Amino acid sequence: MKTEYPEINPTERILMGPGPSDVSARVLAALAKPTLGHLDPEYLAVMDDTRSMLQYVFRTTNELTLAMPGTGSAGMEACVANLVEPGDEVVIGVCGYFGARMAEMAERHGATIHRVDVPWGEIIDPAAIGKALADHPATKVVGVVQAETSTGAHQPLEEISRLAHGAGALLLVDAVTSLGCVELRLDDWAIDACYSCTQKGLSSPPGLAPVSFSPAAAEKIWSRKSVIRSWYLDLSLVSKYWSSERVYHHTASSNLGYALYEGLRMVVEEGLEARHARHLYHHRALRAGLEAMGLEYIPDHSLPNLNAIHVAAGADDLVVRKRLLSEYGIEIGAGLGPFAGKAWRIGIMGSSCTQRNVILVLGALESILGDMGVPVPKGAAIAAASEVFASN
Ligand SMILES: *Cc1c(COP(=O)(O)O)cnc(C)c1O
């Protein structure tokens, strides 16, 4: 065993992948404030205000709104494990990696799954969900991903919500990459259960999972016939810690709580509309630049905050990403599953969504691709992006 270990001294990166996104100095400073006990009255006040700000970002009045311990996947599992009882029929739309993960989780929790699969990169046609519901009229829950991070596709939700409720089912939505970046309205769109994370649109470190449940979803959870198999994610226990009862369930990380709180405070200060507009505007500039270099988007319906493009013909995927990281400090995402080696995923989320980052990633890509002999028109990307920025 070594007897001396170096101090941790991480390089400051520019995080432009599918998450985590850049964490601002404000949020990092909040993270480093004194640790409080999970039942300290000062921390309980932070929790109450966190809930209130989560209700704002989720656009909901749902009482059952809180932050589960764990990352986005813990939020996914909390929703699935609490909502689904063994034997329940569940329809899940799968157009990428994360829809498939939701289906696998629901299966593990005993659901009978009816998958609605579409090719990666496409969005799900509501009519296909409608058909699945007609074929399986006992369906209790419909699950879809609003922002399919593996493909960059942006799934519209309102029509699927109408169909799910028309069939007497509840709607479960994955908003892990969408919350804080694109429009999401739990109450107006009648979304019954929704989960997200802290490290993408909210630009806090990973570790908590905001979740929210409508009164109808809460009713289904409270009237379960079977005990939920996960003790840690059991909302009947966790909610007693978040309610006025304040019953100990687990030792909540006050420091992660401060970081989420500060990230949410930044969303409230900016305002959701302005924040969505910022993501859209930077996306237009980034897209203009990428396309000016001849790079092509994968999905027809692209998210603004996660830009999935085909790896440039003639470029070495791994070398490009390694050089972006080592020479420019920029992290972008690789392709997952069938897109491995074939896709680049460029995130502009929360604190990462800046003019500096857009211009920097375009310039760095142009330089690296040029070195590799990929024919890219010199200066075209920055010129196209600058034109969008100048027009604002
Ligand atoms: C990132 C992501 C997840 C998983 O979140 P983790 O924080 O990595 O556990 C789930 N769904 C979607 C759409 C994601 O982008």
Coordinates of N, CA and C and ligand atoms in Angstrom, one line a residue, residues 18-19 70-76 97-99 101 145-150 174-178 195-200 206-209 345 349, ligand 1:
P18 N -23.5 14.9 -22.2 CA -24.9 14.7 -21.8 C -25.1 14.8 -20.3
G19 N -24.2 15.3 -19.6 CA -24.2 15.5 -18.2 C -23.1 14.7 -17.5
G70 N -29.9 10.0 -4.5 CA -29.4 9.2 -5.7 C -29.5 10.0 -6.9
T71 N -29.0 9.5 -8.0 CA -29.0 10.2 -9.3 C -30.3 10.0 -10.0
G72 N -30.4 10.5 -11.3 CA -31.6 10.4 -12.1 C -32.2 9.0 -12.1
S73 N -31.3 8.0 -12.1 CA -31.8 6.6 -12.2 C -32.5 6.2 -10.9
A74 N -32.1 6.8 -9.8 CA -32.8 6.6 -8.5 C -34.2 7.2 -8.6
G75 N -34.3 8.3 -9.3 CA -35.6 9.0 -9.5 C -36.5 8.1 -10.4
M76 N -35.9 7.5 -11.4 CA -36.6 6.6 -12.3 C -37.1 5.4 -11.5
Y97 N -31.9 4.6 -25.5 CA -31.3 3.9 -24.4 C -32.2 4.1 -23.1
F98 N -32.7 5.3 -22.8 CA -33.3 5.5 -21.5 C -34.7 5.0 -21.4
G99 N -35.4 5.0 -22.6 CA -36.7 4.4 -22.6 C -36.6 2.9 -22.3
R101 N -34.2 1.5 -20.5 CA -33.9 1.4 -19.1 C -35.1 1.4 -18.3
V145 N -40.1 9.1 -22.3 CA -38.9 10.0 -22.0 C -39.1 11.3 -22.8
Q146 N -39.1 12.4 -22.1 CA -39.3 13.7 -22.8 C -38.0 14.0 -23.6
A147 N -36.8 13.8 -23.0 CA -35.6 14.2 -23.7 C -34.7 12.9 -23.7
E148 N -34.8 12.2 -24.9 CA -34.0 11.0 -25.0 C -32.6 11.3 -25.3
T149 N -31.8 11.3 -24.2 CA -30.4 11.8 -24.2 C -29.5 10.9 -25.1
S150 N -29.9 9.7 -25.4 CA -29.0 8.8 -26.2 C -29.1 9.2 -27.7
D174 N -40.0 10.8 -18.0 CA -38.6 11.0 -17.7 C -38.2 12.4 -18.1
A175 N -37.9 13.2 -17.2 CA -37.4 14.6 -17.5 C -36.0 14.9 -17.0
V176 N -35.2 13.8 -17.1 CA -33.8 13.9 -16.5 C -33.0 14.9 -17.3
T177 N -33.2 15.0 -18.6 CA -32.4 15.9 -19.4 C -33.2 17.2 -19.8
S178 N -34.5 17.1 -19.5 CA -35.3 18.3 -20.0 C -35.5 19.3 -18.9
Y195 N -39.7 12.4 -13.0 CA -38.4 12.4 -12.3 C -37.3 13.1 -13.1
S196 N -36.3 13.6 -12.4 CA -35.2 14.3 -13.0 C -33.9 14.1 -12.2
C197 N -32.9 14.9 -12.5 CA -31.7 14.8 -11.8 C -31.2 16.2 -11.5
T198 N -30.1 16.3 -10.8 CA -29.5 17.6 -10.5 C -28.4 18.0 -11.4
Q199 N -27.8 17.1 -12.2 CA -26.5 17.4 -12.8 C -26.6 17.7 -14.3
K200 N -27.9 17.9 -14.8 CA -28.0 18.3 -16.2 C -28.6 19.7 -16.3
P206 N -24.1 15.8 -9.4 CA -25.0 14.6 -9.3 C -25.2 14.2 -7.9
G207 N -26.4 13.6 -7.6 CA -26.6 13.0 -6.3 C -28.0 13.0 -5.7
L208 N -28.8 13.9 -6.3 CA -30.2 13.9 -5.9 C -31.1 13.8 -7.1
A209 N -32.4 13.4 -6.9 CA -33.3 13.1 -8.0 C -34.6 13.8 -7.7
R345 N -22.4 13.7 -28.9 CA -23.5 14.4 -28.2 C -23.0 15.6 -27.5
M349 N -26.2 22.7 -21.4 CA -27.2 22.7 -20.4 C -26.9 23.6 -19.3
Ligands
LIG1 C1 -28.9 10.8 -17.6 C2 -30.3 10.2 -17.8 C3 -30.8 9.2 -16.9 C4 -30.0 8.6 -15.8 O1 -29.6 9.6 -14.9 P1 -28.3 9.3 -13.9 O2 -28.3 10.6 -13.2 O3 -27.2 9.0 -14.8 O4 -28.7 8.1 -13.1 C5 -32.1 8.8 -17.1 N1 -32.8 9.2 -18.2 C6 -32.3 10.1 -19.0 C7 -33.2 10.6 -20.2 C8 -31.0 10.6 -18.9 O5 -30.5 11.5 -19.8

